[in-house]
Coordinates of C-alpha atoms and ligand atoms in Angstrom, one line a residue:
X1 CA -89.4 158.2 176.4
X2 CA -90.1 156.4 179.6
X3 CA -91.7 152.9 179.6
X4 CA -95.1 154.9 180.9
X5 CA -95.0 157.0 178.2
X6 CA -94.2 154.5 175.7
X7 CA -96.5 152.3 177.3
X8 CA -99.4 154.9 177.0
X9 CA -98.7 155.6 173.4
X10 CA -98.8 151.7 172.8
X11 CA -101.9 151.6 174.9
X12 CA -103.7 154.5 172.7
X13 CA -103.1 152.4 169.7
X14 CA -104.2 149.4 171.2
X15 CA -107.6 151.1 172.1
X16 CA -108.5 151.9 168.9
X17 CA -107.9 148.8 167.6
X18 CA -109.9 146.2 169.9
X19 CA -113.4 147.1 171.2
X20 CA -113.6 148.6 174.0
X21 CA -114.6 146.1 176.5
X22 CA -111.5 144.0 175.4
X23 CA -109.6 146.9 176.0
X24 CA -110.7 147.1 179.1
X25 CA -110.7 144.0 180.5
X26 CA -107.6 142.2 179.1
X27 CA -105.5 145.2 178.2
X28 CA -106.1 148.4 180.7
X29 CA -104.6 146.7 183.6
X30 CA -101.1 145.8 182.1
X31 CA -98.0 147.7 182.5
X32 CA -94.2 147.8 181.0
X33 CA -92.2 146.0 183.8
X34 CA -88.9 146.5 182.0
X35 CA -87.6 148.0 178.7
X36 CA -84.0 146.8 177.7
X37 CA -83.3 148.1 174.2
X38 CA -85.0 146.0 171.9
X39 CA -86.6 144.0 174.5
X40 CA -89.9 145.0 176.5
X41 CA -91.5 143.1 179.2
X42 CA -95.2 143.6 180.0
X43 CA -96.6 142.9 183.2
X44 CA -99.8 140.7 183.2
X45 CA -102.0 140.0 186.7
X46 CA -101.9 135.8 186.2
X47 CA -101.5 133.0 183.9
X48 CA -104.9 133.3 182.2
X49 CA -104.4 136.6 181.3
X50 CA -100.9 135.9 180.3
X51 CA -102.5 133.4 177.9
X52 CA -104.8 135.4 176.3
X53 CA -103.0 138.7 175.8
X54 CA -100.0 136.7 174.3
X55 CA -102.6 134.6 171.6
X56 CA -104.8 137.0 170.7
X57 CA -103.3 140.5 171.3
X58 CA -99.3 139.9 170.3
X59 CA -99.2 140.5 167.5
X60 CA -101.2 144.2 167.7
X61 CA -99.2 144.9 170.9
X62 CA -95.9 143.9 169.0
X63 CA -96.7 146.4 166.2
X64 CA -97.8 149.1 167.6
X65 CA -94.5 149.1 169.9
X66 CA -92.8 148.8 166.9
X67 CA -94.6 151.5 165.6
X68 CA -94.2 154.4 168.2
X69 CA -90.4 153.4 168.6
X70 CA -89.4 153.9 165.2
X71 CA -88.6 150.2 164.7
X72 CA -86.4 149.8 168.5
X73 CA -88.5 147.4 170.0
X74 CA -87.9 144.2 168.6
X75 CA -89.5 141.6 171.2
X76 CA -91.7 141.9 173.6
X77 CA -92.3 139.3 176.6
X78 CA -95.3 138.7 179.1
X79 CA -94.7 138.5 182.8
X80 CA -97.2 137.7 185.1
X81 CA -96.6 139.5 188.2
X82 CA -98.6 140.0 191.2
X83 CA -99.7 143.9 192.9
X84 CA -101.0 146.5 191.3
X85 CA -100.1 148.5 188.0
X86 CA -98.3 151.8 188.5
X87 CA -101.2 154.4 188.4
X88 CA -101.4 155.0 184.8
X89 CA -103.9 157.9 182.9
X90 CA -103.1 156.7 179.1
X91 CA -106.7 156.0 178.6
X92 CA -109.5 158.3 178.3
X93 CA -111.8 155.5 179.2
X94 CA -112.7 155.4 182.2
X95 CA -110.9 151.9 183.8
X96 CA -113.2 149.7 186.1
X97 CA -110.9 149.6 188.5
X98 CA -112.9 147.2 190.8
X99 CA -113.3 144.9 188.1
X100 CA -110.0 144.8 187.1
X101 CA -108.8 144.3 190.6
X102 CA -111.0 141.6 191.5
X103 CA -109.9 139.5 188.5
X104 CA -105.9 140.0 189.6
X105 CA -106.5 139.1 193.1
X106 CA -109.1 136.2 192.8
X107 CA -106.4 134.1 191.1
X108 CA -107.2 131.0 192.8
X109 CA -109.8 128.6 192.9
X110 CA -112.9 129.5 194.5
X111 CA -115.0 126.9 195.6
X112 CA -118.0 128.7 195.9
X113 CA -117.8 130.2 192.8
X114 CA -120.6 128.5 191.1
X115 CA -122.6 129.6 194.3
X116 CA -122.4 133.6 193.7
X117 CA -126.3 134.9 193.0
X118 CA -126.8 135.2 189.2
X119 CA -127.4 138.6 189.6
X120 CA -123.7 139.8 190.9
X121 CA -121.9 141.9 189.6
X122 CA -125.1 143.9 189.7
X123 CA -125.5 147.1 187.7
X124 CA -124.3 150.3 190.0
X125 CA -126.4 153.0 190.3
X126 CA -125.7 154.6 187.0
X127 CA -126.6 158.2 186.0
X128 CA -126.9 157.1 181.9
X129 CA -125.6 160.6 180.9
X130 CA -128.6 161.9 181.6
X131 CA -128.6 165.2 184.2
X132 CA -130.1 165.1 188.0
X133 CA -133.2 167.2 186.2
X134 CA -134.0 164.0 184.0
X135 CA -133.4 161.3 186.5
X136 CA -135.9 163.0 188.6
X137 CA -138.7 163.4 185.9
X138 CA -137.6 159.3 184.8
X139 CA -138.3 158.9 188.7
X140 CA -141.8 160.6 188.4
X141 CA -142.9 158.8 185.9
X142 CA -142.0 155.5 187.3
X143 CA -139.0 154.5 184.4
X144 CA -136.8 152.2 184.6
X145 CA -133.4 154.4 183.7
X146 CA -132.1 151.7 181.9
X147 CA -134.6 150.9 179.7
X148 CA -134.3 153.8 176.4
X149 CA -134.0 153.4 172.9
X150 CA -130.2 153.5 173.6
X151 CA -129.6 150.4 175.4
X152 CA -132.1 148.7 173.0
X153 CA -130.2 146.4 170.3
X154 CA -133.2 145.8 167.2
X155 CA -133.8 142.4 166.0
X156 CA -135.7 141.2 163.6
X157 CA -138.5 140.3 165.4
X158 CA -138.5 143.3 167.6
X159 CA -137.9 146.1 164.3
X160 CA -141.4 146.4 163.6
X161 CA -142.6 146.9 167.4
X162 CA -138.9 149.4 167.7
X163 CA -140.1 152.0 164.5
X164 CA -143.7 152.1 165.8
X165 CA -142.2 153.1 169.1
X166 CA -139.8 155.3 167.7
X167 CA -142.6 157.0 165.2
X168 CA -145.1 157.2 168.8
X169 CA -142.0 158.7 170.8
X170 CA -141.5 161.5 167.6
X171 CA -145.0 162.6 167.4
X172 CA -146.9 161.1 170.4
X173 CA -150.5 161.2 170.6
X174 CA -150.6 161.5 166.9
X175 CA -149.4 158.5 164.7
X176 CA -150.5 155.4 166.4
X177 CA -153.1 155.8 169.0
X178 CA -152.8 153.6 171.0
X179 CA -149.9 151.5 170.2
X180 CA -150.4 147.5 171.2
X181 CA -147.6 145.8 172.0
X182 CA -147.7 141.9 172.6
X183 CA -145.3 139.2 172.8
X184 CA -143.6 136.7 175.0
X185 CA -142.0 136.9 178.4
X186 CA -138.9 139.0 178.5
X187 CA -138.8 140.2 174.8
X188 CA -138.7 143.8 175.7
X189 CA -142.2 145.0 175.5
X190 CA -141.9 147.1 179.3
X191 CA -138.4 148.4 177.7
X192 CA -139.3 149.3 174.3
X193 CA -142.7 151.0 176.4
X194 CA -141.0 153.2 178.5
X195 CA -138.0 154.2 176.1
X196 CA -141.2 155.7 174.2
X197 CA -141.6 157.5 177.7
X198 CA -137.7 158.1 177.6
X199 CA -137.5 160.0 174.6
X200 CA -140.4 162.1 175.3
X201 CA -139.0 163.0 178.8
X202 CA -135.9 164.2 176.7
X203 CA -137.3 166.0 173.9
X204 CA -140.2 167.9 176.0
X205 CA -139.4 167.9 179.5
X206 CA -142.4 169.4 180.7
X207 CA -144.7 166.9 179.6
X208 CA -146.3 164.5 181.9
X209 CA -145.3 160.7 181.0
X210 CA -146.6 158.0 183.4
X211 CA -146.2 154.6 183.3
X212 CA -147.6 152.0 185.5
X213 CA -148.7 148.0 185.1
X214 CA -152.2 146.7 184.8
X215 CA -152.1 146.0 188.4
X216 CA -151.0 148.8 189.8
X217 CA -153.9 150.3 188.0
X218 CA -156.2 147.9 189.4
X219 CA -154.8 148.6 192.7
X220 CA -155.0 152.1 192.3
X221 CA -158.6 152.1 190.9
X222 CA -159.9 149.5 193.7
X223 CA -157.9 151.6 196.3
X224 CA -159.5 154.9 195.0
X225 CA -163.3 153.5 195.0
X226 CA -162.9 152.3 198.7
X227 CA -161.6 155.4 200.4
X228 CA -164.0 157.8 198.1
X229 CA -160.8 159.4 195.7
X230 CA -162.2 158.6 192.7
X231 CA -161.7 162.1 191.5
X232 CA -158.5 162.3 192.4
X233 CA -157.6 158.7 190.6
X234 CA -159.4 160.5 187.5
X235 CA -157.2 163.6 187.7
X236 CA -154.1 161.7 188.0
X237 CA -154.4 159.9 184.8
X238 CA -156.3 162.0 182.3
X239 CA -153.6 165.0 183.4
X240 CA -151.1 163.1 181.4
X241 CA -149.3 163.7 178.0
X242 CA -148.2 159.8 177.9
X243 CA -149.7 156.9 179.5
X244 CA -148.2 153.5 179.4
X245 CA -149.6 150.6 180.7
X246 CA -147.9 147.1 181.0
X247 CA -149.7 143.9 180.7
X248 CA -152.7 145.3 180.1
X249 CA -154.1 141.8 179.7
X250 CA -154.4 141.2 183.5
X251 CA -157.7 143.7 183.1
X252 CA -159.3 140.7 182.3
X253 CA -162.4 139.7 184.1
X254 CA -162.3 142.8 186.1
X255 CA -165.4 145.0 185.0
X256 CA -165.3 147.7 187.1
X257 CA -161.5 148.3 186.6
X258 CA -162.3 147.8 182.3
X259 CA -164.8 150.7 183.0
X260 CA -162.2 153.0 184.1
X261 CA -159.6 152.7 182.3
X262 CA -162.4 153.0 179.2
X263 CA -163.3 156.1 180.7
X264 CA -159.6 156.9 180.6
X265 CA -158.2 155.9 177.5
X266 CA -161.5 157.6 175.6
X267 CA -160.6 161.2 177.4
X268 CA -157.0 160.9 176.6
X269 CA -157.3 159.3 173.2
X270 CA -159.9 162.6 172.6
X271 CA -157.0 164.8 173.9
X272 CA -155.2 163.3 171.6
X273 CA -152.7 162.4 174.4
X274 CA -150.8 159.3 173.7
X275 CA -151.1 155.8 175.2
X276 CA -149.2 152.8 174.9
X277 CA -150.3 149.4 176.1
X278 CA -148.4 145.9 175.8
X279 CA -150.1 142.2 176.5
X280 CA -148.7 139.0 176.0
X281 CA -151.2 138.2 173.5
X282 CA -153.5 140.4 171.3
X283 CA -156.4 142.2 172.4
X284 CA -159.1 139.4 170.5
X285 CA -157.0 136.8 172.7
X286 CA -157.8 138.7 176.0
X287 CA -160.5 136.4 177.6
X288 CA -163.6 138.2 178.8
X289 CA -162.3 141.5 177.0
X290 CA -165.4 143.4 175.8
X291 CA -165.6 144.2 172.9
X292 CA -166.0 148.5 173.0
X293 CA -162.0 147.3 174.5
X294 CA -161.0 145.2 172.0
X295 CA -162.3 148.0 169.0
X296 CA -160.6 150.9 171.0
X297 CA -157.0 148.3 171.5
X298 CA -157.3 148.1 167.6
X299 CA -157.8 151.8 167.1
X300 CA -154.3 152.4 166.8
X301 CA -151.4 149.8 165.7
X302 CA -150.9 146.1 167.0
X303 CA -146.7 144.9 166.7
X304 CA -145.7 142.0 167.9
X305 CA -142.7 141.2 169.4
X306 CA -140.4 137.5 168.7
X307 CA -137.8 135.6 170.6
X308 CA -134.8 136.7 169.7
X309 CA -132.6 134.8 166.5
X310 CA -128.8 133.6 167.6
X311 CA -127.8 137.1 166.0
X312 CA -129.6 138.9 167.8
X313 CA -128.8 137.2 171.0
X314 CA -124.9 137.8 171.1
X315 CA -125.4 141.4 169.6
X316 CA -127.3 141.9 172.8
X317 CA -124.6 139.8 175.1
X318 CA -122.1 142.6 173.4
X319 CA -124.5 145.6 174.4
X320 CA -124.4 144.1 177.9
X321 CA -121.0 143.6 178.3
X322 CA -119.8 147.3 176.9
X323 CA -122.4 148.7 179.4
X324 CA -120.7 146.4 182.2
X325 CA -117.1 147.9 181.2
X326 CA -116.4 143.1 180.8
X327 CA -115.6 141.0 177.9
X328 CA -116.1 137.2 177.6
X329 CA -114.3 135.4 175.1
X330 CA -116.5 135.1 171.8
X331 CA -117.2 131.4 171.8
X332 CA -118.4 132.2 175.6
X333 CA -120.4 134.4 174.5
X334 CA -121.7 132.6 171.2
X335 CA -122.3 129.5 173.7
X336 CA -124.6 131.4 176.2
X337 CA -126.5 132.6 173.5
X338 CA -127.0 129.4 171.9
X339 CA -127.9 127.9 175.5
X340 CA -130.4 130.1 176.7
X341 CA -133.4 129.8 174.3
X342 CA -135.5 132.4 173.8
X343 CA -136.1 135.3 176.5
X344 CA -134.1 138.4 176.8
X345 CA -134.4 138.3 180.5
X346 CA -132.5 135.5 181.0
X347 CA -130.0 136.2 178.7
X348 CA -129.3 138.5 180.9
X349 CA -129.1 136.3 184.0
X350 CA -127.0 133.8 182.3
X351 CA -124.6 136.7 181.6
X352 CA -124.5 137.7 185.0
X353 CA -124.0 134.5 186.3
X354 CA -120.9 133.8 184.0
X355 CA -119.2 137.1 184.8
X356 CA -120.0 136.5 188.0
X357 CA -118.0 133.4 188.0
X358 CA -114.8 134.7 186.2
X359 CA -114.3 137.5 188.5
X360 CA -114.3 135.4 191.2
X361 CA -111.9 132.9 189.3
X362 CA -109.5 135.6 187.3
X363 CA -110.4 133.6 184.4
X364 CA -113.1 133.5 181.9
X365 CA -114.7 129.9 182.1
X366 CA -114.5 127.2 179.5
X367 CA -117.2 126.6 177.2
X368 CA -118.0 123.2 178.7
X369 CA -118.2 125.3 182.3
X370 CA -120.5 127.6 180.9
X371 CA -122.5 124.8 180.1
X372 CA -122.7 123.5 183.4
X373 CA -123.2 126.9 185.1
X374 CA -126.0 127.5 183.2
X375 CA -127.4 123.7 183.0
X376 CA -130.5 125.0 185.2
X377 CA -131.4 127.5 182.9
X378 CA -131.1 126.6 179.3
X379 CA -133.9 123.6 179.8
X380 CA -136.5 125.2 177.8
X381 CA -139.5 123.0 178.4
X382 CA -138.0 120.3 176.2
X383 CA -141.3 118.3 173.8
X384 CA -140.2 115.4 176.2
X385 CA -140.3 116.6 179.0
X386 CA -143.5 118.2 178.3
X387 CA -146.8 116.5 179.7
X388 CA -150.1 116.1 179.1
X389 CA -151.2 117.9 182.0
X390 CA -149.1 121.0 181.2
X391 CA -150.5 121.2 178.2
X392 CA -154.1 121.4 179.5
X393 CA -152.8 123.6 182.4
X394 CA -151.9 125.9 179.5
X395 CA -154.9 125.8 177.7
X396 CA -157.1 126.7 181.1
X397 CA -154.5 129.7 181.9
X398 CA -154.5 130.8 178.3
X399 CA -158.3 131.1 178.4
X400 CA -159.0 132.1 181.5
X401 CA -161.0 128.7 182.7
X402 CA -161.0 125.7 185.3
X403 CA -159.3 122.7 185.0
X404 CA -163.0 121.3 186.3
X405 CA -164.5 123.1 183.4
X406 CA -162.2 121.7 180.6
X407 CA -162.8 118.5 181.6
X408 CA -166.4 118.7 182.7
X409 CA -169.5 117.8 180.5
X410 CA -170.6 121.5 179.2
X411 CA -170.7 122.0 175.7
X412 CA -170.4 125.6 175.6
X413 CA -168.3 127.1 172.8
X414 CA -166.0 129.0 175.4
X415 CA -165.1 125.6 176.8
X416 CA -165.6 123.2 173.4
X417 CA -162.8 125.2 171.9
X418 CA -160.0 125.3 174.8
X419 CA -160.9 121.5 174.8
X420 CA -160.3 121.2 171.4
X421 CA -157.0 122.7 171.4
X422 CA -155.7 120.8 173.9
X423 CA -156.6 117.7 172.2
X424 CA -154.7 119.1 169.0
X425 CA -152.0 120.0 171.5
X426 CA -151.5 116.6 173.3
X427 CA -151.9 114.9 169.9
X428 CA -148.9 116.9 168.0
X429 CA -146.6 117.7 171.2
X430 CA -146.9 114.4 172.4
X431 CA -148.1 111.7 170.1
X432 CA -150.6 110.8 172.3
X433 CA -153.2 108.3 171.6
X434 CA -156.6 109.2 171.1
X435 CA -158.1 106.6 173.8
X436 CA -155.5 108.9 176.1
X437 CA -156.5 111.9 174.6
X438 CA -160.1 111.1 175.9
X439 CA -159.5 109.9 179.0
X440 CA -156.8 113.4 179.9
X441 CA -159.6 115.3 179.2
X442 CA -162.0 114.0 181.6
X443 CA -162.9 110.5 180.5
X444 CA -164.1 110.9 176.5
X445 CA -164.6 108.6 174.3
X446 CA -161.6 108.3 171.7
X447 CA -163.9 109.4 168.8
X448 CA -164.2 112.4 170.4
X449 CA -160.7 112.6 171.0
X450 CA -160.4 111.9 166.9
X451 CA -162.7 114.2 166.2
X452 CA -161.8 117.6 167.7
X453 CA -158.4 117.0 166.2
X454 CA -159.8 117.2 163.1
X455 CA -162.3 120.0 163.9
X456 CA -158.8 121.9 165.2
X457 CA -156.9 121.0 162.0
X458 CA -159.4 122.5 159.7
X459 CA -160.2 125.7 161.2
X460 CA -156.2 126.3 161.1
X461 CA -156.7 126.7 157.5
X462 CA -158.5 129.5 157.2
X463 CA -158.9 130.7 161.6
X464 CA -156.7 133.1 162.4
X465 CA -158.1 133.6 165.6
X466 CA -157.4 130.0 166.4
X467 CA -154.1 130.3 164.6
X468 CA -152.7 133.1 166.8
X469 CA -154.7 130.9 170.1
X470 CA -152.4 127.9 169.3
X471 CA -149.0 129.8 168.7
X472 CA -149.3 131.8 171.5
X473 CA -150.2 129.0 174.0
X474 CA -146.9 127.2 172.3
X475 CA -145.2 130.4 173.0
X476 CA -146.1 129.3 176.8
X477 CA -145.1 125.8 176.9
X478 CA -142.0 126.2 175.2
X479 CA -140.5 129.7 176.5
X480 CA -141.6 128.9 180.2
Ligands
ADP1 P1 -141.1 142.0 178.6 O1 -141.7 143.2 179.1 O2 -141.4 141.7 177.2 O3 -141.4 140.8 179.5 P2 -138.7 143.3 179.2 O4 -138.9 144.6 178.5 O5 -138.9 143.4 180.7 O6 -139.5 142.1 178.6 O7 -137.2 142.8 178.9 C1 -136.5 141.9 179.8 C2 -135.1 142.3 180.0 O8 -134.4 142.1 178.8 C3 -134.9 143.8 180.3 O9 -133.9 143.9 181.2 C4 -134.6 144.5 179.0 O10 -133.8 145.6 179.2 C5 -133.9 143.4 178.3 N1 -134.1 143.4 176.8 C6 -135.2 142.9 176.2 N2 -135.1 143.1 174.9 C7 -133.9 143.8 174.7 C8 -133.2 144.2 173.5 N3 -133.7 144.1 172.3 N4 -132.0 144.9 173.7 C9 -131.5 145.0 174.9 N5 -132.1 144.6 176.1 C10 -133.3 144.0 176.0
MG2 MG1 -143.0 143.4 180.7

């Protein structure tokens, strides 16, 4: 047996017993430099690597030598040597060659290294498995390749929202119709969406799936009126199988774009074509949402989605890093998680940003460097760092009203309420006083203050309007 081959065998164990994005990363690039009898020494790029395959992989690399030569092999040694490993085809996973040859060279510091844009190493264009004929149709209808049930990894808060897309991607146009999807920034509402278009794609190819955002629509719609293609605008969207929209909340306010998409979704939905809408907030807490909208939104099903727990965070960091061909050592990868608070898209920025930095360096940072890398980030909107202003900012953006109005002198309910909230807001986020209260929201009189507090604090026993108002405008404040 040469050292290749022994070195293969060894390598084949090895894969099978570490997941594979170890494998790839700390173990596909080493090599058998020298085998004297008993004695084997394996070739590692630098010291860091040296370091790690010697704590945490020794002892499987020592057995399974052990193993394949019948007991010969008695000791094996790490040597870190500089240039290349002898071209070696033991694995039947593909090696990321560039990868692993950026983290042998780059063994010195790198000044810059913090520099490097989060979003390095960025994805390659990746076929996903699926043929030319399907990428062209995921094209068509405007998905994201990326985003299928696949590359998903279910939560808890995201189970619910994942089984109605799943039942809606079985049977579509006949289960749940439409299907509402609202939640937070960045919790996977456009993924879970279009994975619904994904599977569809997949299972019945020549159906038509499109997907498109609120304000394309609008676009679209405004675009169509002005240069007299109504008709075709109509065509395009009630020839479809699925229709997705994203963020359907931004339809707010705009009448003649509610009108159309009414007309839409009521031809489809009579089809019995599926559509699938998400919001950040449910269709009661759309301002200026009619009503014939908000009874056809609940037609179907309403999920939610949640931030992520810490669970569910690294399971995702692992998802990420398989699909990158990287590893991170766990408490890395346990400390970004617990770093970045609460939105999925970030997560994956962080991660970026951290592999970013060890293949520059050759060496996976510290915990306390991840810390600092990523000190920008994981600031969620700390309580103290919260203001009275923000909170009222939120409260106008959540319902769709001026600052001028909120702290004007009308009485109407649309504006006695927001005002209300805030108050409640200020008072529990920030322990204001009521005198401040007052005077943040436009010179009242601390009574008042007092007193919509109260009104606030009663209607959240039994209002779940006002309930679902105050927890998604926290939602805001906190997840940025
Ligand atoms: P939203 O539409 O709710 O703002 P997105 O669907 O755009 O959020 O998700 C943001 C990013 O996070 C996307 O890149 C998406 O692929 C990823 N992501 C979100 N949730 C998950 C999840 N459960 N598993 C894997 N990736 C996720
Ligand atoms: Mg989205």
């Amino acid at each position: 047996m040469s050292p290749e081959q022994l070195w293969q065998a060894v390598l084949g164990e090895l894969e099978l017993a570490v997941s594979k994005a170890n494998f790839l990363t700390w173990l596909s690039n080493t090599y058998i430099l020298t085998w004297e009898g008993p004695r084997v020494t394996i070739a590692v790029p630098n010291f860091f690597y040296k370091d790690y395959v010697e704590k945490k992989y020794h002892a499987n690399i020592l057995k399974a030598i052990a193993r394949v030569t019948e007991g010969q092999v008695k000791e094996v040694v790490y040597k870190i040597t500089a240039g290349p490993a002898p071209v070696r085809s033991a694995s039947s996973s593909p090696t990321n060659s560039a990868q692993a040859a950026a983290v042998g060279q780059h063994t010195q510091d790198m000044a810059q290294a913090a520099e490097v844009s989060p979003n390095f190493p960025t994805d390659t264009p990746q076929t996903f498995g699926y043929s030319q004929e399907h990428l062209s149709r995921v094209s068509a209808a405007s998905l994201n390749a990326r985003y299928s049930f696949d590359c998903f990894v279910v939560g808890r808060r995201t189970e619910l929202a994942h089984a109605a897309c799943q039942a809606v991607a079985q049977k579509p146009g006949s289960v749940y119709n439409p299907l509402f999807i609202y939640g937070g920034v960045g919790l996977g509402k456009t993924h879970l969406m279009q994975a619904v278009g994904h599977f569809v794609l997949k299972e019945w190819p020549q159906r038509r799936v499109l997907y498109t955002t609120c304000e394309a629509f609008t676009n679209e719609y405004v675009d169509a009126v002005k240069q007299g293609t109504a008709k075709e605008f109509q065509n395009k969207f009630r020839s479809v199988d699925v229709l997705l929209i994203d963020d359907i909340q931004f339809i707010a306010g705009k009448e003649q774009t509610q009108e159309a998409f009414f007309n839409t979704f009521d031809h489809l939905h009579r089809n019995q074509k599926q559509v699938v809408l998400t919001s950040d907030r449910p269709p009661k807490a759309i301002p200026t949402l009619e009503n014939r909208m908000i009874s056809r939104f609940e037609w179907g099903m309403i999920v939610d989605v949640g931030a992520p727990d810490l669970e569910t965070k690294i399971a995702i960091l692992n998802n990420k890093l398989e699909d990158k061909q990287a590893a991170l050592p766990a408490e890395v990868i346990q400390a970004i998680a617990n770093l970045v608070q609460s939105n999925i898209r970030e997560l994956e920025g962080a991660l970026n940003k951290v592999l970013a930095w060890q293949q520059l360096k050759g060496v996976p940072p510290s915990v306390e460097e991840v810390k600092q890398q990523l000190a920008s980030i994981s600031q969620p909107a700390k309580k103290g760092a919260l203001t009275s202003k923000q909170i009222i900012a939120a409260v106008c953006e959540y319902f769709d009203i001026q600052l001028e109005e909120i702290t004007g002198l009308s009485r109407k309910k649309h504006l006695v309420t927001p005002r209300q909230i805030a108050a409640y807001l200020m008072r529990q986020e920030l322990q204001a006083s009521f005198p401040n209260i007052g005077n943040e929201l436009g010179g009242r009189d601390h009574t008042t203050a007092m007193h919509a507090i109260t009104k606030i604090e009663k209607d959240l026993e039994q209002d779940q309007k006002i309930i679902q108002d105050i927890q998604l405008i926290r939602q805001r404040l906190f997840n940025g």
